[in-house]
JSON list of C-alpha atoms in Angstrom, two decimals:
[
{"chain": "A", "resi": 1, "resn": "MET", "atom": "CA", "xyz": [-25.23, 23.98, 0.23]},
{"chain": "A", "resi": 2, "resn": "SER", "atom": "CA", "xyz": [-23.46, 24.39, -3.14]},
{"chain": "A", "resi": 3, "resn": "THR", "atom": "CA", "xyz": [-23.34, 27.72, -4.96]},
{"chain": "A", "resi": 4, "resn": "PRO", "atom": "CA", "xyz": [-25.83, 27.87, -7.90]},
{"chain": "A", "resi": 5, "resn": "VAL", "atom": "CA", "xyz": [-24.15, 27.43, -11.29]},
{"chain": "A", "resi": 6, "resn": "VAL", "atom": "CA", "xyz": [-24.77, 30.09, -13.93]},
{"chain": "A", "resi": 7, "resn": "PRO", "atom": "CA", "xyz": [-26.19, 28.22, -16.97]},
{"chain": "A", "resi": 8, "resn": "THR", "atom": "CA", "xyz": [-23.83, 29.36, -19.73]},
{"chain": "A", "resi": 9, "resn": "LYS", "atom": "CA", "xyz": [-22.14, 27.42, -22.52]},
{"chain": "A", "resi": 10, "resn": "GLY", "atom": "CA", "xyz": [-18.73, 28.34, -21.07]},
{"chain": "A", "resi": 11, "resn": "ASN", "atom": "CA", "xyz": [-19.67, 26.87, -17.71]},
{"chain": "A", "resi": 12, "resn": "LEU", "atom": "CA", "xyz": [-21.09, 23.76, -19.39]},
{"chain": "A", "resi": 13, "resn": "ILE", "atom": "CA", "xyz": [-17.80, 23.13, -21.25]},
{"chain": "A", "resi": 14, "resn": "ALA", "atom": "CA", "xyz": [-15.73, 23.75, -18.09]},
{"chain": "A", "resi": 15, "resn": "ILE", "atom": "CA", "xyz": [-17.88, 21.44, -15.94]},
{"chain": "A", "resi": 16, "resn": "LYS", "atom": "CA", "xyz": [-17.87, 18.68, -18.58]},
{"chain": "A", "resi": 17, "resn": "LYS", "atom": "CA", "xyz": [-14.04, 18.84, -18.58]},
{"chain": "A", "resi": 18, "resn": "SER", "atom": "CA", "xyz": [-14.01, 18.66, -14.77]},
{"chain": "A", "resi": 19, "resn": "LEU", "atom": "CA", "xyz": [-16.41, 15.71, -14.89]},
{"chain": "A", "resi": 20, "resn": "GLU", "atom": "CA", "xyz": [-14.16, 13.91, -17.36]},
{"chain": "A", "resi": 21, "resn": "LEU", "atom": "CA", "xyz": [-11.12, 14.54, -15.13]},
{"chain": "A", "resi": 22, "resn": "ALA", "atom": "CA", "xyz": [-13.02, 13.32, -12.04]},
{"chain": "A", "resi": 23, "resn": "ARG", "atom": "CA", "xyz": [-14.05, 10.11, -13.82]},
{"chain": "A", "resi": 24, "resn": "GLY", "atom": "CA", "xyz": [-10.45, 9.57, -14.99]},
{"chain": "A", "resi": 25, "resn": "GLY", "atom": "CA", "xyz": [-9.21, 10.21, -11.45]},
{"chain": "A", "resi": 26, "resn": "PHE", "atom": "CA", "xyz": [-11.66, 7.68, -10.05]},
{"chain": "A", "resi": 27, "resn": "ASP", "atom": "CA", "xyz": [-10.52, 5.04, -12.56]},
{"chain": "A", "resi": 28, "resn": "LEU", "atom": "CA", "xyz": [-6.86, 5.67, -11.63]},
{"chain": "A", "resi": 29, "resn": "LEU", "atom": "CA", "xyz": [-7.60, 5.47, -7.90]},
{"chain": "A", "resi": 30, "resn": "ASP", "atom": "CA", "xyz": [-9.60, 2.27, -8.40]},
{"chain": "A", "resi": 31, "resn": "ARG", "atom": "CA", "xyz": [-6.72, 0.69, -10.33]},
{"chain": "A", "resi": 32, "resn": "LYS", "atom": "CA", "xyz": [-4.23, 1.87, -7.69]},
{"chain": "A", "resi": 33, "resn": "ARG", "atom": "CA", "xyz": [-6.38, 0.39, -4.91]},
{"chain": "A", "resi": 34, "resn": "ASN", "atom": "CA", "xyz": [-6.60, -2.99, -6.69]},
{"chain": "A", "resi": 35, "resn": "ILE", "atom": "CA", "xyz": [-2.84, -3.11, -7.27]},
{"chain": "A", "resi": 36, "resn": "LEU", "atom": "CA", "xyz": [-2.12, -2.23, -3.61]},
{"chain": "A", "resi": 37, "resn": "ILE", "atom": "CA", "xyz": [-4.60, -4.86, -2.38]},
{"chain": "A", "resi": 38, "resn": "ARG", "atom": "CA", "xyz": [-3.00, -7.52, -4.61]},
{"chain": "A", "resi": 39, "resn": "GLU", "atom": "CA", "xyz": [0.48, -6.57, -3.35]},
{"chain": "A", "resi": 40, "resn": "MET", "atom": "CA", "xyz": [-0.70, -6.65, 0.28]},
{"chain": "A", "resi": 41, "resn": "MET", "atom": "CA", "xyz": [-2.37, -10.06, -0.07]},
{"chain": "A", "resi": 42, "resn": "LEU", "atom": "CA", "xyz": [0.83, -11.54, -1.53]},
{"chain": "A", "resi": 43, "resn": "LEU", "atom": "CA", "xyz": [2.83, -10.13, 1.38]},
{"chain": "A", "resi": 44, "resn": "ILE", "atom": "CA", "xyz": [0.36, -11.46, 3.97]},
{"chain": "A", "resi": 45, "resn": "LYS", "atom": "CA", "xyz": [0.62, -14.94, 2.45]},
{"chain": "A", "resi": 46, "resn": "HIS", "atom": "CA", "xyz": [4.42, -14.68, 2.47]},
{"chain": "A", "resi": 47, "resn": "ALA", "atom": "CA", "xyz": [4.41, -13.44, 6.09]},
{"chain": "A", "resi": 48, "resn": "SER", "atom": "CA", "xyz": [2.45, -16.50, 7.20]},
{"chain": "A", "resi": 49, "resn": "THR", "atom": "CA", "xyz": [5.02, -18.79, 5.57]},
{"chain": "A", "resi": 50, "resn": "ILE", "atom": "CA", "xyz": [7.94, -16.95, 7.19]},
{"chain": "A", "resi": 51, "resn": "GLN", "atom": "CA", "xyz": [6.28, -16.98, 10.62]},
{"chain": "A", "resi": 52, "resn": "ASP", "atom": "CA", "xyz": [5.90, -20.76, 10.39]},
{"chain": "A", "resi": 53, "resn": "GLU", "atom": "CA", "xyz": [9.56, -21.04, 9.39]},
{"chain": "A", "resi": 54, "resn": "ILE", "atom": "CA", "xyz": [10.63, -18.81, 12.32]},
{"chain": "A", "resi": 55, "resn": "ASP", "atom": "CA", "xyz": [8.67, -20.98, 14.78]},
{"chain": "A", "resi": 56, "resn": "LYS", "atom": "CA", "xyz": [10.28, -24.17, 13.45]},
{"chain": "A", "resi": 57, "resn": "THR", "atom": "CA", "xyz": [13.78, -22.64, 13.44]},
{"chain": "A", "resi": 58, "resn": "TYR", "atom": "CA", "xyz": [13.37, -21.30, 17.00]},
{"chain": "A", "resi": 59, "resn": "LYS", "atom": "CA", "xyz": [12.38, -24.80, 18.17]},
{"chain": "A", "resi": 60, "resn": "ARG", "atom": "CA", "xyz": [15.47, -26.30, 16.53]},
{"chain": "A", "resi": 61, "resn": "ALA", "atom": "CA", "xyz": [17.70, -23.53, 17.93]},
{"chain": "A", "resi": 62, "resn": "TYR", "atom": "CA", "xyz": [16.45, -23.90, 21.52]},
{"chain": "A", "resi": 63, "resn": "LYS", "atom": "CA", "xyz": [16.65, -27.66, 21.29]},
{"chain": "A", "resi": 64, "resn": "ALA", "atom": "CA", "xyz": [20.28, -27.43, 20.18]},
{"chain": "A", "resi": 65, "resn": "LEU", "atom": "CA", "xyz": [21.00, -24.82, 22.89]},
{"chain": "A", "resi": 66, "resn": "GLN", "atom": "CA", "xyz": [19.43, -27.07, 25.51]},
{"chain": "A", "resi": 67, "resn": "LYS", "atom": "CA", "xyz": [21.66, -29.96, 24.47]},
{"chain": "A", "resi": 68, "resn": "ALA", "atom": "CA", "xyz": [24.69, -27.65, 24.48]},
{"chain": "A", "resi": 69, "resn": "SER", "atom": "CA", "xyz": [23.80, -26.45, 27.98]},
{"chain": "A", "resi": 70, "resn": "ILE", "atom": "CA", "xyz": [23.56, -30.05, 29.19]},
{"chain": "A", "resi": 71, "resn": "THR", "atom": "CA", "xyz": [27.02, -30.90, 27.87]},
{"chain": "A", "resi": 72, "resn": "LEU", "atom": "CA", "xyz": [28.77, -27.54, 28.48]},
{"chain": "A", "resi": 73, "resn": "GLY", "atom": "CA", "xyz": [26.80, -26.08, 31.38]},
{"chain": "A", "resi": 74, "resn": "ILE", "atom": "CA", "xyz": [25.46, -22.49, 31.31]},
{"chain": "A", "resi": 75, "resn": "CYS", "atom": "CA", "xyz": [26.81, -20.86, 28.14]},
{"chain": "A", "resi": 76, "resn": "GLU", "atom": "CA", "xyz": [26.84, -17.29, 29.53]},
{"chain": "A", "resi": 77, "resn": "GLU", "atom": "CA", "xyz": [30.59, -16.75, 29.11]},
{"chain": "A", "resi": 78, "resn": "ILE", "atom": "CA", "xyz": [30.57, -18.17, 25.60]},
{"chain": "A", "resi": 79, "resn": "ALA", "atom": "CA", "xyz": [27.53, -16.03, 24.71]},
{"chain": "A", "resi": 80, "resn": "GLY", "atom": "CA", "xyz": [29.53, -12.96, 25.75]},
{"chain": "A", "resi": 81, "resn": "THR", "atom": "CA", "xyz": [31.99, -13.63, 22.91]},
{"chain": "A", "resi": 82, "resn": "VAL", "atom": "CA", "xyz": [29.25, -13.12, 20.30]},
{"chain": "A", "resi": 83, "resn": "PRO", "atom": "CA", "xyz": [29.67, -9.55, 18.96]},
{"chain": "A", "resi": 84, "resn": "ILE", "atom": "CA", "xyz": [26.86, -6.98, 18.97]},
{"chain": "A", "resi": 85, "resn": "ASP", "atom": "CA", "xyz": [25.06, -7.04, 15.65]},
{"chain": "A", "resi": 86, "resn": "ASP", "atom": "CA", "xyz": [24.65, -3.64, 13.95]},
{"chain": "A", "resi": 87, "resn": "ASN", "atom": "CA", "xyz": [24.53, -4.67, 10.31]},
{"chain": "A", "resi": 88, "resn": "LEU", "atom": "CA", "xyz": [20.82, -4.04, 9.71]},
{"chain": "A", "resi": 89, "resn": "LYS", "atom": "CA", "xyz": [20.22, -1.87, 6.62]},
{"chain": "A", "resi": 90, "resn": "VAL", "atom": "CA", "xyz": [16.93, -0.33, 5.49]},
{"chain": "A", "resi": 91, "resn": "SER", "atom": "CA", "xyz": [16.21, 1.02, 2.00]},
{"chain": "A", "resi": 92, "resn": "TYR", "atom": "CA", "xyz": [12.92, 1.67, 0.20]},
{"chain": "A", "resi": 93, "resn": "ARG", "atom": "CA", "xyz": [11.06, 0.83, -2.99]},
{"chain": "A", "resi": 94, "resn": "SER", "atom": "CA", "xyz": [7.93, 2.47, -4.33]},
{"chain": "A", "resi": 95, "resn": "VAL", "atom": "CA", "xyz": [4.67, 0.67, -5.12]},
{"chain": "A", "resi": 96, "resn": "MET", "atom": "CA", "xyz": [2.18, 3.07, -6.70]},
{"chain": "A", "resi": 97, "resn": "GLY", "atom": "CA", "xyz": [3.68, 5.94, -4.69]},
{"chain": "A", "resi": 98, "resn": "VAL", "atom": "CA", "xyz": [3.78, 3.99, -1.42]},
{"chain": "A", "resi": 99, "resn": "GLU", "atom": "CA", "xyz": [7.26, 3.74, 0.14]},
{"chain": "A", "resi": 100, "resn": "ILE", "atom": "CA", "xyz": [7.87, 0.08, 1.05]},
{"chain": "A", "resi": 101, "resn": "PRO", "atom": "CA", "xyz": [10.89, -0.78, 3.24]},
{"chain": "A", "resi": 102, "resn": "ILE", "atom": "CA", "xyz": [13.57, -3.27, 2.19]},
{"chain": "A", "resi": 103, "resn": "VAL", "atom": "CA", "xyz": [15.29, -4.68, 5.30]},
{"chain": "A", "resi": 104, "resn": "SER", "atom": "CA", "xyz": [18.59, -6.45, 4.75]},
{"chain": "A", "resi": 105, "resn": "LEU", "atom": "CA", "xyz": [21.39, -7.85, 6.91]},
{"chain": "A", "resi": 106, "resn": "VAL", "atom": "CA", "xyz": [24.85, -7.21, 5.53]},
{"chain": "A", "resi": 107, "resn": "GLU", "atom": "CA", "xyz": [26.95, -10.14, 6.68]},
{"chain": "A", "resi": 108, "resn": "ASP", "atom": "CA", "xyz": [30.72, -10.11, 6.73]},
{"chain": "A", "resi": 109, "resn": "LYS", "atom": "CA", "xyz": [31.78, -12.89, 4.35]},
{"chain": "A", "resi": 110, "resn": "LYS", "atom": "CA", "xyz": [34.82, -13.58, 6.54]},
{"chain": "A", "resi": 111, "resn": "SER", "atom": "CA", "xyz": [32.72, -13.90, 9.69]},
{"chain": "A", "resi": 112, "resn": "THR", "atom": "CA", "xyz": [32.84, -17.28, 11.42]},
{"chain": "A", "resi": 113, "resn": "ILE", "atom": "CA", "xyz": [31.51, -18.73, 14.67]},
{"chain": "A", "resi": 114, "resn": "PRO", "atom": "CA", "xyz": [32.94, -16.31, 17.29]},
{"chain": "A", "resi": 115, "resn": "PHE", "atom": "CA", "xyz": [33.78, -18.87, 19.98]},
{"chain": "A", "resi": 116, "resn": "GLY", "atom": "CA", "xyz": [36.61, -21.41, 19.82]},
{"chain": "A", "resi": 117, "resn": "LEU", "atom": "CA", "xyz": [36.44, -25.18, 19.38]},
{"chain": "A", "resi": 118, "resn": "TYR", "atom": "CA", "xyz": [38.06, -25.77, 22.77]},
{"chain": "A", "resi": 119, "resn": "ASN", "atom": "CA", "xyz": [35.15, -24.49, 24.88]},
{"chain": "A", "resi": 120, "resn": "SER", "atom": "CA", "xyz": [32.23, -25.41, 22.59]},
{"chain": "A", "resi": 121, "resn": "ASN", "atom": "CA", "xyz": [30.77, -28.39, 20.75]},
{"chain": "A", "resi": 122, "resn": "SER", "atom": "CA", "xyz": [28.71, -29.18, 17.67]},
{"chain": "A", "resi": 123, "resn": "MET", "atom": "CA", "xyz": [25.42, -28.62, 19.52]},
{"chain": "A", "resi": 124, "resn": "LEU", "atom": "CA", "xyz": [26.41, -25.04, 20.41]},
{"chain": "A", "resi": 125, "resn": "ASP", "atom": "CA", "xyz": [27.54, -24.45, 16.83]},
{"chain": "A", "resi": 126, "resn": "GLU", "atom": "CA", "xyz": [24.18, -25.75, 15.63]},
{"chain": "A", "resi": 127, "resn": "ALA", "atom": "CA", "xyz": [22.32, -23.43, 18.06]},
{"chain": "A", "resi": 128, "resn": "TYR", "atom": "CA", "xyz": [24.40, -20.45, 16.87]},
{"chain": "A", "resi": 129, "resn": "ARG", "atom": "CA", "xyz": [23.65, -21.20, 13.21]},
{"chain": "A", "resi": 130, "resn": "ARG", "atom": "CA", "xyz": [19.93, -21.62, 13.93]},
{"chain": "A", "resi": 131, "resn": "PHE", "atom": "CA", "xyz": [19.73, -18.30, 15.79]},
{"chain": "A", "resi": 132, "resn": "ILE", "atom": "CA", "xyz": [21.53, -16.58, 12.87]},
{"chain": "A", "resi": 133, "resn": "GLU", "atom": "CA", "xyz": [18.87, -18.09, 10.61]},
{"chain": "A", "resi": 134, "resn": "VAL", "atom": "CA", "xyz": [16.13, -16.77, 12.94]},
{"chain": "A", "resi": 135, "resn": "LYS", "atom": "CA", "xyz": [17.73, -13.31, 12.78]},
{"chain": "A", "resi": 136, "resn": "HIS", "atom": "CA", "xyz": [17.50, -13.25, 8.98]},
{"chain": "A", "resi": 137, "resn": "LEU", "atom": "CA", "xyz": [13.94, -14.56, 8.98]},
{"chain": "A", "resi": 138, "resn": "THR", "atom": "CA", "xyz": [12.89, -11.99, 11.60]},
{"chain": "A", "resi": 139, "resn": "ALA", "atom": "CA", "xyz": [14.38, -9.15, 9.54]},
{"chain": "A", "resi": 140, "resn": "ASN", "atom": "CA", "xyz": [12.45, -10.44, 6.54]},
{"chain": "A", "resi": 141, "resn": "LEU", "atom": "CA", "xyz": [9.24, -10.68, 8.56]},
{"chain": "A", "resi": 142, "resn": "SER", "atom": "CA", "xyz": [9.66, -7.15, 9.95]},
{"chain": "A", "resi": 143, "resn": "GLU", "atom": "CA", "xyz": [10.02, -5.86, 6.37]},
{"chain": "A", "resi": 144, "resn": "ILE", "atom": "CA", "xyz": [6.82, -7.63, 5.31]},
{"chain": "A", "resi": 145, "resn": "GLU", "atom": "CA", "xyz": [4.76, -6.58, 8.35]},
{"chain": "A", "resi": 146, "resn": "ASN", "atom": "CA", "xyz": [5.83, -2.94, 7.98]},
{"chain": "A", "resi": 147, "resn": "SER", "atom": "CA", "xyz": [5.03, -3.09, 4.25]},
{"chain": "A", "resi": 148, "resn": "VAL", "atom": "CA", "xyz": [1.57, -4.55, 4.96]},
{"chain": "A", "resi": 149, "resn": "TYR", "atom": "CA", "xyz": [0.85, -1.76, 7.48]},
{"chain": "A", "resi": 150, "resn": "ARG", "atom": "CA", "xyz": [1.89, 0.94, 4.98]},
{"chain": "A", "resi": 151, "resn": "LEU", "atom": "CA", "xyz": [-0.09, -0.66, 2.16]},
{"chain": "A", "resi": 152, "resn": "ALA", "atom": "CA", "xyz": [-3.20, -1.01, 4.33]},
{"chain": "A", "resi": 153, "resn": "ASP", "atom": "CA", "xyz": [-2.96, 2.68, 5.28]},
{"chain": "A", "resi": 154, "resn": "ALA", "atom": "CA", "xyz": [-2.53, 3.68, 1.61]},
{"chain": "A", "resi": 155, "resn": "ILE", "atom": "CA", "xyz": [-5.47, 1.46, 0.57]},
{"chain": "A", "resi": 156, "resn": "SER", "atom": "CA", "xyz": [-7.69, 3.12, 3.19]},
{"chain": "A", "resi": 157, "resn": "LYS", "atom": "CA", "xyz": [-6.75, 6.63, 2.01]},
{"chain": "A", "resi": 158, "resn": "THR", "atom": "CA", "xyz": [-7.16, 5.67, -1.66]},
{"chain": "A", "resi": 159, "resn": "GLN", "atom": "CA", "xyz": [-10.57, 4.16, -0.93]},
{"chain": "A", "resi": 160, "resn": "LYS", "atom": "CA", "xyz": [-11.71, 7.35, 0.82]},
{"chain": "A", "resi": 161, "resn": "ARG", "atom": "CA", "xyz": [-10.62, 9.50, -2.13]},
{"chain": "A", "resi": 162, "resn": "ALA", "atom": "CA", "xyz": [-12.27, 7.15, -4.62]},
{"chain": "A", "resi": 163, "resn": "ASN", "atom": "CA", "xyz": [-15.50, 7.16, -2.59]},
{"chain": "A", "resi": 164, "resn": "ALA", "atom": "CA", "xyz": [-15.47, 10.97, -2.43]},
{"chain": "A", "resi": 165, "resn": "LEU", "atom": "CA", "xyz": [-15.14, 11.16, -6.22]},
{"chain": "A", "resi": 166, "resn": "LYS", "atom": "CA", "xyz": [-17.73, 8.45, -6.88]},
{"chain": "A", "resi": 167, "resn": "ASN", "atom": "CA", "xyz": [-20.37, 9.54, -4.35]},
{"chain": "A", "resi": 168, "resn": "ILE", "atom": "CA", "xyz": [-19.91, 13.32, -4.09]},
{"chain": "A", "resi": 169, "resn": "VAL", "atom": "CA", "xyz": [-17.79, 14.99, -6.78]},
{"chain": "A", "resi": 170, "resn": "ILE", "atom": "CA", "xyz": [-18.92, 13.08, -9.91]},
{"chain": "A", "resi": 171, "resn": "PRO", "atom": "CA", "xyz": [-22.68, 13.17, -9.05]},
{"chain": "A", "resi": 172, "resn": "ARG", "atom": "CA", "xyz": [-22.39, 16.93, -8.35]},
{"chain": "A", "resi": 173, "resn": "PHE", "atom": "CA", "xyz": [-20.74, 17.56, -11.73]},
{"chain": "A", "resi": 174, "resn": "GLU", "atom": "CA", "xyz": [-23.33, 15.35, -13.48]},
{"chain": "A", "resi": 175, "resn": "GLU", "atom": "CA", "xyz": [-26.12, 17.28, -11.75]},
{"chain": "A", "resi": 176, "resn": "ASN", "atom": "CA", "xyz": [-24.61, 20.60, -12.83]},
{"chain": "A", "resi": 177, "resn": "VAL", "atom": "CA", "xyz": [-24.21, 19.39, -16.43]},
{"chain": "A", "resi": 178, "resn": "LYS", "atom": "CA", "xyz": [-27.87, 18.31, -16.51]},
{"chain": "A", "resi": 179, "resn": "PHE", "atom": "CA", "xyz": [-29.02, 21.59, -14.93]},
{"chain": "A", "resi": 180, "resn": "ILE", "atom": "CA", "xyz": [-27.07, 23.76, -17.41]},
{"chain": "A", "resi": 181, "resn": "SER", "atom": "CA", "xyz": [-28.02, 21.58, -20.40]},
{"chain": "A", "resi": 182, "resn": "ASP", "atom": "CA", "xyz": [-31.72, 21.74, -19.46]},
{"chain": "A", "resi": 183, "resn": "ALA", "atom": "CA", "xyz": [-31.51, 25.51, -18.88]},
{"chain": "A", "resi": 184, "resn": "LEU", "atom": "CA", "xyz": [-29.79, 26.10, -22.23]},
{"chain": "A", "resi": 185, "resn": "ASP", "atom": "CA", "xyz": [-32.29, 23.86, -24.03]},
{"chain": "A", "resi": 186, "resn": "GLU", "atom": "CA", "xyz": [-35.15, 25.81, -22.43]},
{"chain": "A", "resi": 187, "resn": "LYS", "atom": "CA", "xyz": [-33.50, 29.08, -23.46]},
{"chain": "A", "resi": 188, "resn": "ASP", "atom": "CA", "xyz": [-33.12, 27.80, -27.03]},
{"chain": "A", "resi": 189, "resn": "ARG", "atom": "CA", "xyz": [-36.82, 26.86, -27.12]},
{"chain": "A", "resi": 190, "resn": "GLU", "atom": "CA", "xyz": [-37.78, 30.29, -25.80]},
{"chain": "A", "resi": 191, "resn": "ASP", "atom": "CA", "xyz": [-35.57, 32.01, -28.38]},
{"chain": "A", "resi": 192, "resn": "PHE", "atom": "CA", "xyz": [-37.07, 29.86, -31.15]},
{"chain": "A", "resi": 193, "resn": "SER", "atom": "CA", "xyz": [-40.62, 30.67, -30.01]},
{"chain": "A", "resi": 194, "resn": "ARG", "atom": "CA", "xyz": [-39.75, 34.37, -29.79]},
{"chain": "A", "resi": 195, "resn": "LEU", "atom": "CA", "xyz": [-38.34, 34.33, -33.33]},
{"chain": "A", "resi": 196, "resn": "LYS", "atom": "CA", "xyz": [-41.51, 32.68, -34.64]},
{"chain": "A", "resi": 197, "resn": "VAL", "atom": "CA", "xyz": [-43.63, 35.37, -32.98]},
{"chain": "A", "resi": 198, "resn": "ILE", "atom": "CA", "xyz": [-41.44, 38.14, -34.42]},
{"chain": "A", "resi": 199, "resn": "LYS", "atom": "CA", "xyz": [-41.68, 36.62, -37.95]},
{"chain": "A", "resi": 200, "resn": "ARG", "atom": "CA", "xyz": [-45.42, 36.32, -37.63]},
{"chain": "A", "resi": 201, "resn": "ARG", "atom": "CA", "xyz": [-45.71, 39.97, -36.61]},
{"chain": "A", "resi": 202, "resn": "LYS", "atom": "CA", "xyz": [-43.53, 41.04, -39.52]},
{"chain": "A", "resi": 203, "resn": "LYS", "atom": "CA", "xyz": [-45.79, 39.17, -41.94]}
]
């Protein structure tokens, strides 16, 4: 139960200012929510495209690896020559106050296929290149999926705040403004009537 508001002109001015701020806050939150939703929908569409590309690239990579295995046998020793990859970098950008990750793979420009020509063939080279491609696509997809999760969380929180302003705070301020305005109008009418009575008595 809310505390009764004292119907004074000072309170009326203060509550009207608060009401104006609440309405402005709701408009900002609504705009923020729409921008975040638009950003998230674009990312979801992009994620679907990348996932399709990953699936196709994986198929090509495994097909090439299968052919290499047929011609070279089990490629376990050759696979051991591939260095451990630790070149994943993560930075952030802000979308309406939401921190969105930027995942990148910093490749060494001098890097080449790590195994020699003597113990490999073109099929193994093709498999290696395809798996490198999958690595980049997967990093891109992880960036998008993490961004979508963060945006969805921010949209949910923004929606809750906007709903609280729209359904609770703003109606309460409007109710208080009406109550004080009605009370002051009634007081003005009483004062006017009292003045008329006083004038009549004086006459």
